[in-house]
PDB file of C-alpha atoms in Angstrom:
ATOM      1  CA  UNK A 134      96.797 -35.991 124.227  1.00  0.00           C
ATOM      2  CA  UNK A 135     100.174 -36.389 125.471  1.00  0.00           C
ATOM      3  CA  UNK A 136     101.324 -39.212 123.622  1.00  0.00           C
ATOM      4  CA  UNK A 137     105.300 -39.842 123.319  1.00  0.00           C
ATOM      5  CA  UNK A 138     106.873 -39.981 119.989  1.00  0.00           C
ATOM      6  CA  UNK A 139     108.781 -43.373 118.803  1.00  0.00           C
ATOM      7  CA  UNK A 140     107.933 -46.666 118.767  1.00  0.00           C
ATOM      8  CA  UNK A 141     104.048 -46.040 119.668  1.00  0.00           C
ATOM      9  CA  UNK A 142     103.862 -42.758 117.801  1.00  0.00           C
ATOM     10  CA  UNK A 143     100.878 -40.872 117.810  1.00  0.00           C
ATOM     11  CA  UNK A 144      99.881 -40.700 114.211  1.00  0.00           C
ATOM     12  CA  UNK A 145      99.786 -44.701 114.629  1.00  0.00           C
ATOM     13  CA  UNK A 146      96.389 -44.089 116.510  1.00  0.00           C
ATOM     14  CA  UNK A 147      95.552 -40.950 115.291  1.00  0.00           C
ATOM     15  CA  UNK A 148      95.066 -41.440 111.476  1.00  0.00           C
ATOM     16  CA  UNK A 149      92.232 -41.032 109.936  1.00  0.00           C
ATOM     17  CA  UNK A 150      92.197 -44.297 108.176  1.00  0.00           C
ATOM     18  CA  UNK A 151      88.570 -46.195 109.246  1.00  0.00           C
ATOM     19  CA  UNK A 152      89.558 -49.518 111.259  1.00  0.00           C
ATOM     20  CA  UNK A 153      87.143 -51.781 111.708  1.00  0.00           C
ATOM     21  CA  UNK A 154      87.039 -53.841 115.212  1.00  0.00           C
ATOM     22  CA  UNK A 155      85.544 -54.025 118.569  1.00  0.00           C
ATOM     23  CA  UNK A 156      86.049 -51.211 120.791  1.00  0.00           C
ATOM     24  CA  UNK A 157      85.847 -50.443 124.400  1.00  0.00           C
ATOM     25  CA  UNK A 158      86.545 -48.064 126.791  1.00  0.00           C
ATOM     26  CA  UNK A 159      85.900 -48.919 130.445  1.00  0.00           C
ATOM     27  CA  UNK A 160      86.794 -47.682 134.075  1.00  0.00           C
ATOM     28  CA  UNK A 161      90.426 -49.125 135.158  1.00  0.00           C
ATOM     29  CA  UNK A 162      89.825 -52.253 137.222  1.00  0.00           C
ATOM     30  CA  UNK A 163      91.744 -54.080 140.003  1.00  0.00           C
ATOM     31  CA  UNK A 164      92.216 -57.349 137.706  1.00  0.00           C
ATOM     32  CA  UNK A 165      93.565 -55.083 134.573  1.00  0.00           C
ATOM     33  CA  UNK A 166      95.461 -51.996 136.336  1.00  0.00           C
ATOM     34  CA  UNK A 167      98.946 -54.242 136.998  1.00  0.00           C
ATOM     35  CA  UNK A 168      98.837 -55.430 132.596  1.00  0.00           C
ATOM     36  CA  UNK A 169      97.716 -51.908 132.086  1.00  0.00           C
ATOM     37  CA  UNK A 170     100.713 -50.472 134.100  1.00  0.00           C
ATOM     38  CA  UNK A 171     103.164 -52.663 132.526  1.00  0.00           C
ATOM     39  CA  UNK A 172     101.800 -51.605 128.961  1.00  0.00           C
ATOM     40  CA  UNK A 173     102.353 -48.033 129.588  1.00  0.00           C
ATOM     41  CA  UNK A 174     105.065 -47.909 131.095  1.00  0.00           C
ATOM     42  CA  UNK A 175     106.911 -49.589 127.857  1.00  0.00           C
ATOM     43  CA  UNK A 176     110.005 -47.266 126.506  1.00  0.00           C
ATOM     44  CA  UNK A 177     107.827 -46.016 123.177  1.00  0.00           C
ATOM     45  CA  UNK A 178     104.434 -45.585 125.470  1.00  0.00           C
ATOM     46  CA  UNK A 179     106.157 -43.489 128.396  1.00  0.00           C
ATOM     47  CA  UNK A 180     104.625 -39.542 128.323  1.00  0.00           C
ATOM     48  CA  UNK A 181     107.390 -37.844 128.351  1.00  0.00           C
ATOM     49  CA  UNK A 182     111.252 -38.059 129.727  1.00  0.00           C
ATOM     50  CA  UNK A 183     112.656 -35.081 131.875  1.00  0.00           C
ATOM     51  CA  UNK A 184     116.243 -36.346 132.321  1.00  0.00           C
ATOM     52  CA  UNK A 185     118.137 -40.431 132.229  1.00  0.00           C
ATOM     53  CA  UNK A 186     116.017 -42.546 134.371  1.00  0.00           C
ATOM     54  CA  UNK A 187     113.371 -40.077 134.988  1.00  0.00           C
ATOM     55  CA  UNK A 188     110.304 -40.096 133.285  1.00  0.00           C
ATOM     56  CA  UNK A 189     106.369 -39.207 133.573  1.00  0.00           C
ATOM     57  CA  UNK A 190     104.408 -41.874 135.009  1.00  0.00           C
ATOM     58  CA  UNK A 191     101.181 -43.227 134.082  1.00  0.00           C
ATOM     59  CA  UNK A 192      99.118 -43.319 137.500  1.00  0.00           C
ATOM     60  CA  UNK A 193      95.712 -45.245 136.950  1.00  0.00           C
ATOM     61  CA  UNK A 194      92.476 -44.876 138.969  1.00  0.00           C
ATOM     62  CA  UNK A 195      88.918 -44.405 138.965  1.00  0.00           C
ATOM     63  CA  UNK A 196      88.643 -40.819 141.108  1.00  0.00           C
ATOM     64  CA  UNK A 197      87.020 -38.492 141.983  1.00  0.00           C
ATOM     65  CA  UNK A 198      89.868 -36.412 140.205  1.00  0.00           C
ATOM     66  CA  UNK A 199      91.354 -38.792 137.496  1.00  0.00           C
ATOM     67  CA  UNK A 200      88.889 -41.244 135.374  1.00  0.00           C
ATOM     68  CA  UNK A 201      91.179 -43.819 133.317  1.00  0.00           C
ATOM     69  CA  UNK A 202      89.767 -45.965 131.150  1.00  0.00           C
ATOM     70  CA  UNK A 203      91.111 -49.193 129.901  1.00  0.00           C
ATOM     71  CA  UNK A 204      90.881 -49.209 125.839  1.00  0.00           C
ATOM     72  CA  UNK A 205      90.448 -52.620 124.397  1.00  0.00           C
ATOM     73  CA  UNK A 206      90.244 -53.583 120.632  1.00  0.00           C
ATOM     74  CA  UNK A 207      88.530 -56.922 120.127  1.00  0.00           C
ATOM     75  CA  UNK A 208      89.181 -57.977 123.647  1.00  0.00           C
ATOM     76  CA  UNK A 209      93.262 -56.846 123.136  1.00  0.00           C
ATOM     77  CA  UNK A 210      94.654 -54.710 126.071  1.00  0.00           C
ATOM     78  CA  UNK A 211      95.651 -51.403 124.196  1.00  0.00           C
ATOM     79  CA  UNK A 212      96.429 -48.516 125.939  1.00  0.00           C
ATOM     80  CA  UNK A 213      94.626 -46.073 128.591  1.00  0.00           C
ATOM     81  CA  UNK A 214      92.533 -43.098 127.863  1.00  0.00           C
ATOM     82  CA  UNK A 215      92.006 -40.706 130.658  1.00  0.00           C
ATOM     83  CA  UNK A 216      90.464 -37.370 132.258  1.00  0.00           C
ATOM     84  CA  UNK A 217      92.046 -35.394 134.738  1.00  0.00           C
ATOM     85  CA  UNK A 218      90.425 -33.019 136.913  1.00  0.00           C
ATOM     86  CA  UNK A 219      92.209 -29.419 137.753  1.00  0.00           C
ATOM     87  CA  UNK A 220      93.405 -29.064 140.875  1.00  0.00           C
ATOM     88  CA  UNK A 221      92.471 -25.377 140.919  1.00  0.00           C
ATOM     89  CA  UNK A 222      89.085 -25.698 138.552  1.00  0.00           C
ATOM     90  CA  UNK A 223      87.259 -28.414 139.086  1.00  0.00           C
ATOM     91  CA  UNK A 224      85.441 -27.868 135.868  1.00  0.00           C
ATOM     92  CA  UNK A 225      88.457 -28.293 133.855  1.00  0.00           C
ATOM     93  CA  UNK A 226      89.797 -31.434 132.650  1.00  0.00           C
ATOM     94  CA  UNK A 227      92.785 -32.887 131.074  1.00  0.00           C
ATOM     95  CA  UNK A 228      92.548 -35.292 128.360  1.00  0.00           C
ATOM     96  CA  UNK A 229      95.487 -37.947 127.781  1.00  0.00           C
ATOM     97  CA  UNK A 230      95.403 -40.944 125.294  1.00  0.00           C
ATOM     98  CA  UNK A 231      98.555 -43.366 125.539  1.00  0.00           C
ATOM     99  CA  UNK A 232      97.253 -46.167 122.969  1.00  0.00           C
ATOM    100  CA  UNK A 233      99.158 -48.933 121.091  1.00  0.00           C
ATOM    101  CA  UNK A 234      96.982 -49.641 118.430  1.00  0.00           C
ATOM    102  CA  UNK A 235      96.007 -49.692 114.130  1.00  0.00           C
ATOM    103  CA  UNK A 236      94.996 -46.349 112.394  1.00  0.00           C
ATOM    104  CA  UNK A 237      91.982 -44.705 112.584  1.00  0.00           C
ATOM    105  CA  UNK A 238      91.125 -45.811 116.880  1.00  0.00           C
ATOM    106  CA  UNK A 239      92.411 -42.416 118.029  1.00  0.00           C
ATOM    107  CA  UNK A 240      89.895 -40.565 117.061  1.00  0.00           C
ATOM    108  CA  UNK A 241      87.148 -42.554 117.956  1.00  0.00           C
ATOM    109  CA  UNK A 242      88.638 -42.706 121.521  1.00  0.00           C
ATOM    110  CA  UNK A 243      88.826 -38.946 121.596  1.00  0.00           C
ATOM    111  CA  UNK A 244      84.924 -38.423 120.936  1.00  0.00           C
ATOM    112  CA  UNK A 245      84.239 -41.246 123.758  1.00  0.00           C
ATOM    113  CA  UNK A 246      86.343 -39.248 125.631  1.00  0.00           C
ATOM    114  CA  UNK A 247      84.670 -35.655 125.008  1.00  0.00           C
ATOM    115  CA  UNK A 248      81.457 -36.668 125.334  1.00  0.00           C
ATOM    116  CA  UNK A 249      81.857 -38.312 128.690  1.00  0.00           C
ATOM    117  CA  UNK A 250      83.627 -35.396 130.142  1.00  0.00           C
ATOM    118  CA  UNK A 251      80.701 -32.730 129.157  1.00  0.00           C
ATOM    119  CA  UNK A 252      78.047 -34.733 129.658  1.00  0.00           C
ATOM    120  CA  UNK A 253      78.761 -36.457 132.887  1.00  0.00           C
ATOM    121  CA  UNK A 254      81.552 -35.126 134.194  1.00  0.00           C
ATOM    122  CA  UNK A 255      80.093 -31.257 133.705  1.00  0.00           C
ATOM    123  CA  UNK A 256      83.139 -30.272 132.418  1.00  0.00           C
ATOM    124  CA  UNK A 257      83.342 -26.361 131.331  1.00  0.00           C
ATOM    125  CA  UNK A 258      86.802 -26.834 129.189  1.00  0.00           C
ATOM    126  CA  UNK A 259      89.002 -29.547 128.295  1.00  0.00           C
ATOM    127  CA  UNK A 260      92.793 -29.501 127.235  1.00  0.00           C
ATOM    128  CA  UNK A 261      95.735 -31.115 125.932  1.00  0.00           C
ATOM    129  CA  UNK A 262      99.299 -30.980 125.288  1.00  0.00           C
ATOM    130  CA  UNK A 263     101.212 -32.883 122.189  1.00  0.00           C
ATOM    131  CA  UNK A 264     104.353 -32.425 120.254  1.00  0.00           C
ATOM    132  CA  UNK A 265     104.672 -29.551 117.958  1.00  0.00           C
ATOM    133  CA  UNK A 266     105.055 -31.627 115.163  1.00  0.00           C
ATOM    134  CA  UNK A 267     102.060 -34.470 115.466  1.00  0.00           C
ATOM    135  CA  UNK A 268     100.057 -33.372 112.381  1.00  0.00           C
ATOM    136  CA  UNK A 269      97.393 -36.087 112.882  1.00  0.00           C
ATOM    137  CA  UNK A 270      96.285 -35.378 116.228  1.00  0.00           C
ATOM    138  CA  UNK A 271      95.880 -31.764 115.463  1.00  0.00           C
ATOM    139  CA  UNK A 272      93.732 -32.857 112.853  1.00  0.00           C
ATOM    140  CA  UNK A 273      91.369 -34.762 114.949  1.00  0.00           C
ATOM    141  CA  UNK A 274      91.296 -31.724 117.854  1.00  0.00           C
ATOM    142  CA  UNK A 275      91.205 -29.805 115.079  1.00  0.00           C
ATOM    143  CA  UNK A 276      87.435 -31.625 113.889  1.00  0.00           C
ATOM    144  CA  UNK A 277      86.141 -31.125 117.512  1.00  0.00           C
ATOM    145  CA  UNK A 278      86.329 -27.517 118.239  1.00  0.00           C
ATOM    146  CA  UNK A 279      90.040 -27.153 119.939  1.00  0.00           C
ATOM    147  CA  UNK A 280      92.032 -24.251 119.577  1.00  0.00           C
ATOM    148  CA  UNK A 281      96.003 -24.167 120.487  1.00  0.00           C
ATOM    149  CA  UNK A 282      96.344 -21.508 123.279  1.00  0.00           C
ATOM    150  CA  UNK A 283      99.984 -21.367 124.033  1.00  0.00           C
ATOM    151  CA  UNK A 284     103.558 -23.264 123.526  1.00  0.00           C
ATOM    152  CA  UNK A 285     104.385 -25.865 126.145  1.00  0.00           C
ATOM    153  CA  UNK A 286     108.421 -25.775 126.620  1.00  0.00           C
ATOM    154  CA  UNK A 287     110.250 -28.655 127.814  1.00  0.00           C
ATOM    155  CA  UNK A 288     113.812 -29.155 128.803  1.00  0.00           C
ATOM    156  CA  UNK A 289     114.938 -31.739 126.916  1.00  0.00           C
ATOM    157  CA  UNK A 290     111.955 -32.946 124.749  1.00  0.00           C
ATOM    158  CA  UNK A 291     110.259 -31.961 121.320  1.00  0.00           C
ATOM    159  CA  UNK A 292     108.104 -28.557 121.332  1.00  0.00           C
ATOM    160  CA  UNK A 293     104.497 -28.988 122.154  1.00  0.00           C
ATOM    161  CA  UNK A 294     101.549 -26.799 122.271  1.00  0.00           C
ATOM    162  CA  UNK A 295      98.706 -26.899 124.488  1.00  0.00           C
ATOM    163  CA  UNK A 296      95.042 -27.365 122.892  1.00  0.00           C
ATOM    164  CA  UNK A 297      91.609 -26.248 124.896  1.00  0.00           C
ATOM    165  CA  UNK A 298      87.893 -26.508 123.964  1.00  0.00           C
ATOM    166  CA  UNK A 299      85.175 -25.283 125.205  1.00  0.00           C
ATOM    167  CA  UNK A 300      82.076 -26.466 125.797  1.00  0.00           C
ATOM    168  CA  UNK A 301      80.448 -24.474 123.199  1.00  0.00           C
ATOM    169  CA  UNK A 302      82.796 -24.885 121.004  1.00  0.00           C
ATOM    170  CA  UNK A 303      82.690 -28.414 121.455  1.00  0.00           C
ATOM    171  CA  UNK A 304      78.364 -28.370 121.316  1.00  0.00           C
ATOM    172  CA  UNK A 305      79.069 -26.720 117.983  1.00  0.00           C
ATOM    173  CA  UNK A 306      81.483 -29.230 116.444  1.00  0.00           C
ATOM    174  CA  UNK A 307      81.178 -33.098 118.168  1.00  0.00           C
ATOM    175  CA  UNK A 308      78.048 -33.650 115.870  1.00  0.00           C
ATOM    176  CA  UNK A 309      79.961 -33.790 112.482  1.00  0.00           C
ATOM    177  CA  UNK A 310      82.977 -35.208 114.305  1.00  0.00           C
ATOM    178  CA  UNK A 311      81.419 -38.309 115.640  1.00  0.00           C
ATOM    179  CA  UNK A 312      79.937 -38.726 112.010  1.00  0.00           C
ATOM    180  CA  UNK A 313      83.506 -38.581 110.560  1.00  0.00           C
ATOM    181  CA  UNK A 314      84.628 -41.655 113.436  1.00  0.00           C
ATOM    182  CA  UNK A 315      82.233 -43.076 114.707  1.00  0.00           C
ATOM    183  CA  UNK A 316      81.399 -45.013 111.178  1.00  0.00           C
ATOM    184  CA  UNK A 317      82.234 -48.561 113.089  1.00  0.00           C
ATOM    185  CA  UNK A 318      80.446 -47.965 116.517  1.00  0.00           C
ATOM    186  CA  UNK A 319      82.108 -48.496 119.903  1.00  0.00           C
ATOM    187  CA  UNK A 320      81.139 -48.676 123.738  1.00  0.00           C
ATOM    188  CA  UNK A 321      81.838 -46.454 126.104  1.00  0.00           C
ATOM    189  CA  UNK A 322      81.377 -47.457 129.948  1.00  0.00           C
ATOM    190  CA  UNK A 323      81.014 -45.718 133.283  1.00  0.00           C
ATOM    191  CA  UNK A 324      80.947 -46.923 136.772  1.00  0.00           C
ATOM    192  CA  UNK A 325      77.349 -47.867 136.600  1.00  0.00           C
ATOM    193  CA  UNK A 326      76.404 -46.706 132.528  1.00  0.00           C
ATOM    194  CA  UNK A 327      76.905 -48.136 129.796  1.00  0.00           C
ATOM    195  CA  UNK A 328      76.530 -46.305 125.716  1.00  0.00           C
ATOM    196  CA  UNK A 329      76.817 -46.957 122.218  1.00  0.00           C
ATOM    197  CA  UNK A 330      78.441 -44.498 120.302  1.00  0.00           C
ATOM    198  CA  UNK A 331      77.603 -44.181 116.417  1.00  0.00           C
ATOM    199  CA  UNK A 332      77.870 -41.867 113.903  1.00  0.00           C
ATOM    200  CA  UNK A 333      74.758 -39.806 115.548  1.00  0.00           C
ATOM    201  CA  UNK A 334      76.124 -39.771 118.735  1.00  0.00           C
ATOM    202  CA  UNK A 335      76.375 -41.899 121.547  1.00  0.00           C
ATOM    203  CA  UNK A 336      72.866 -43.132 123.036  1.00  0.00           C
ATOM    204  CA  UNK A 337      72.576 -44.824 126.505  1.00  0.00           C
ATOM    205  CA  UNK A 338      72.369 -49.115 126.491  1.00  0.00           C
ATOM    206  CA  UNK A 339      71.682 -51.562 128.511  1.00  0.00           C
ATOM    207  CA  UNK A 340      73.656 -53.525 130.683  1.00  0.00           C
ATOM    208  CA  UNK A 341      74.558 -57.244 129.244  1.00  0.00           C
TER     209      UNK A 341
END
């Protein structure tokens, strides 16, 4: 999920502590992409650095090939959570979370996440990359189906390993993991949808 260790380190998201609050994912908009820019690109929020003064950006949009979502928690501006489309297979998609926020939102975020990329994005497979040695992420991929597939080497950061699922696998396993976090219920948006998620699943609601 490509999250940076340090300040904003992934098991700060990721835990599987409940936390109660209001949460929302949503397509990027004009009037939010400049705050949402300035969050990620914060020292302890940045993907990954390659050398001094060089580092992975976080490009926003709402694409045809990349579908970011602002994540809010009780109306607070906390991180991005996006989909990537494959250059080379369009039915494969890369999943990133870069999130400043309490324990337990990560996962919840992730099955928002899932969900919206094999059900309306027609996704075959979807992947990841994280540090070798972020236990509580693995934990979560671990709940919906993913399965590491190789080592990801890097020249001057931490070992990571790549993570994939399947849609299968994923049909076989997002049941009992949106049980496990989706206890406190959250929204999930699209450019014209709107749904609830809860511990049975997410079910389509009405615009406000």
């Amino acid at each position: 999920m490509n999250e940076s260790p340090g300040e904003h380190a992934p098991s700060t998201c990721a835990d599987e502590t409940s936390f109660s609050g209001h949460l929302v994912l949503r397509p990027v908009e004009a009037g939010d992409r400049e705050r949402l820019v300035g969050l990620l690109n914060q020292p302890g929020m940045r993907r990954r650095d390659f050398l001094p003064g060089v580092d992975e950006v976080h490009p926003v949009d709402w694409s045809t090939r990349r579908r970011s979502f602002s994540a809010t928690l009780d109306d607070r501006l906390i991180g991005a959570v996006e989909l990537i489309r494959d250059e080379d297979d369009p039915s494969t998609w890369e999943l990133s979370l870069a999130l400043d926020c309490p324990s337990g939102v990560g996962g919840r975020c992730v099955s928002a996440a899932l969900y919206y990329a094999f059900e309306h994005l027609a996704a075959r497979d979807v992947w990841f990359w994280v540090p070798r040695d972020t236990v509580a992420i693995k934990r979560i991929a671990a709940r919906f189906g993913f399965t590491r597939s190789h080592g990801l080497a890097h020249p001057i950061g931490p070992a990571a390993d790549v993570y994939e699922v399947t849609r299968g696998r994923w049909t076989d396993h997002h049941h009992e993991a949106e049980a496990h976090y989706l206890v406190e219920p959250m929204e999930l948006r699209g450019a014209r949808e709107r749904w609830r998620g809860v511990a049975s699943g997410f079910q389509a609601a009405s615009r406000a």
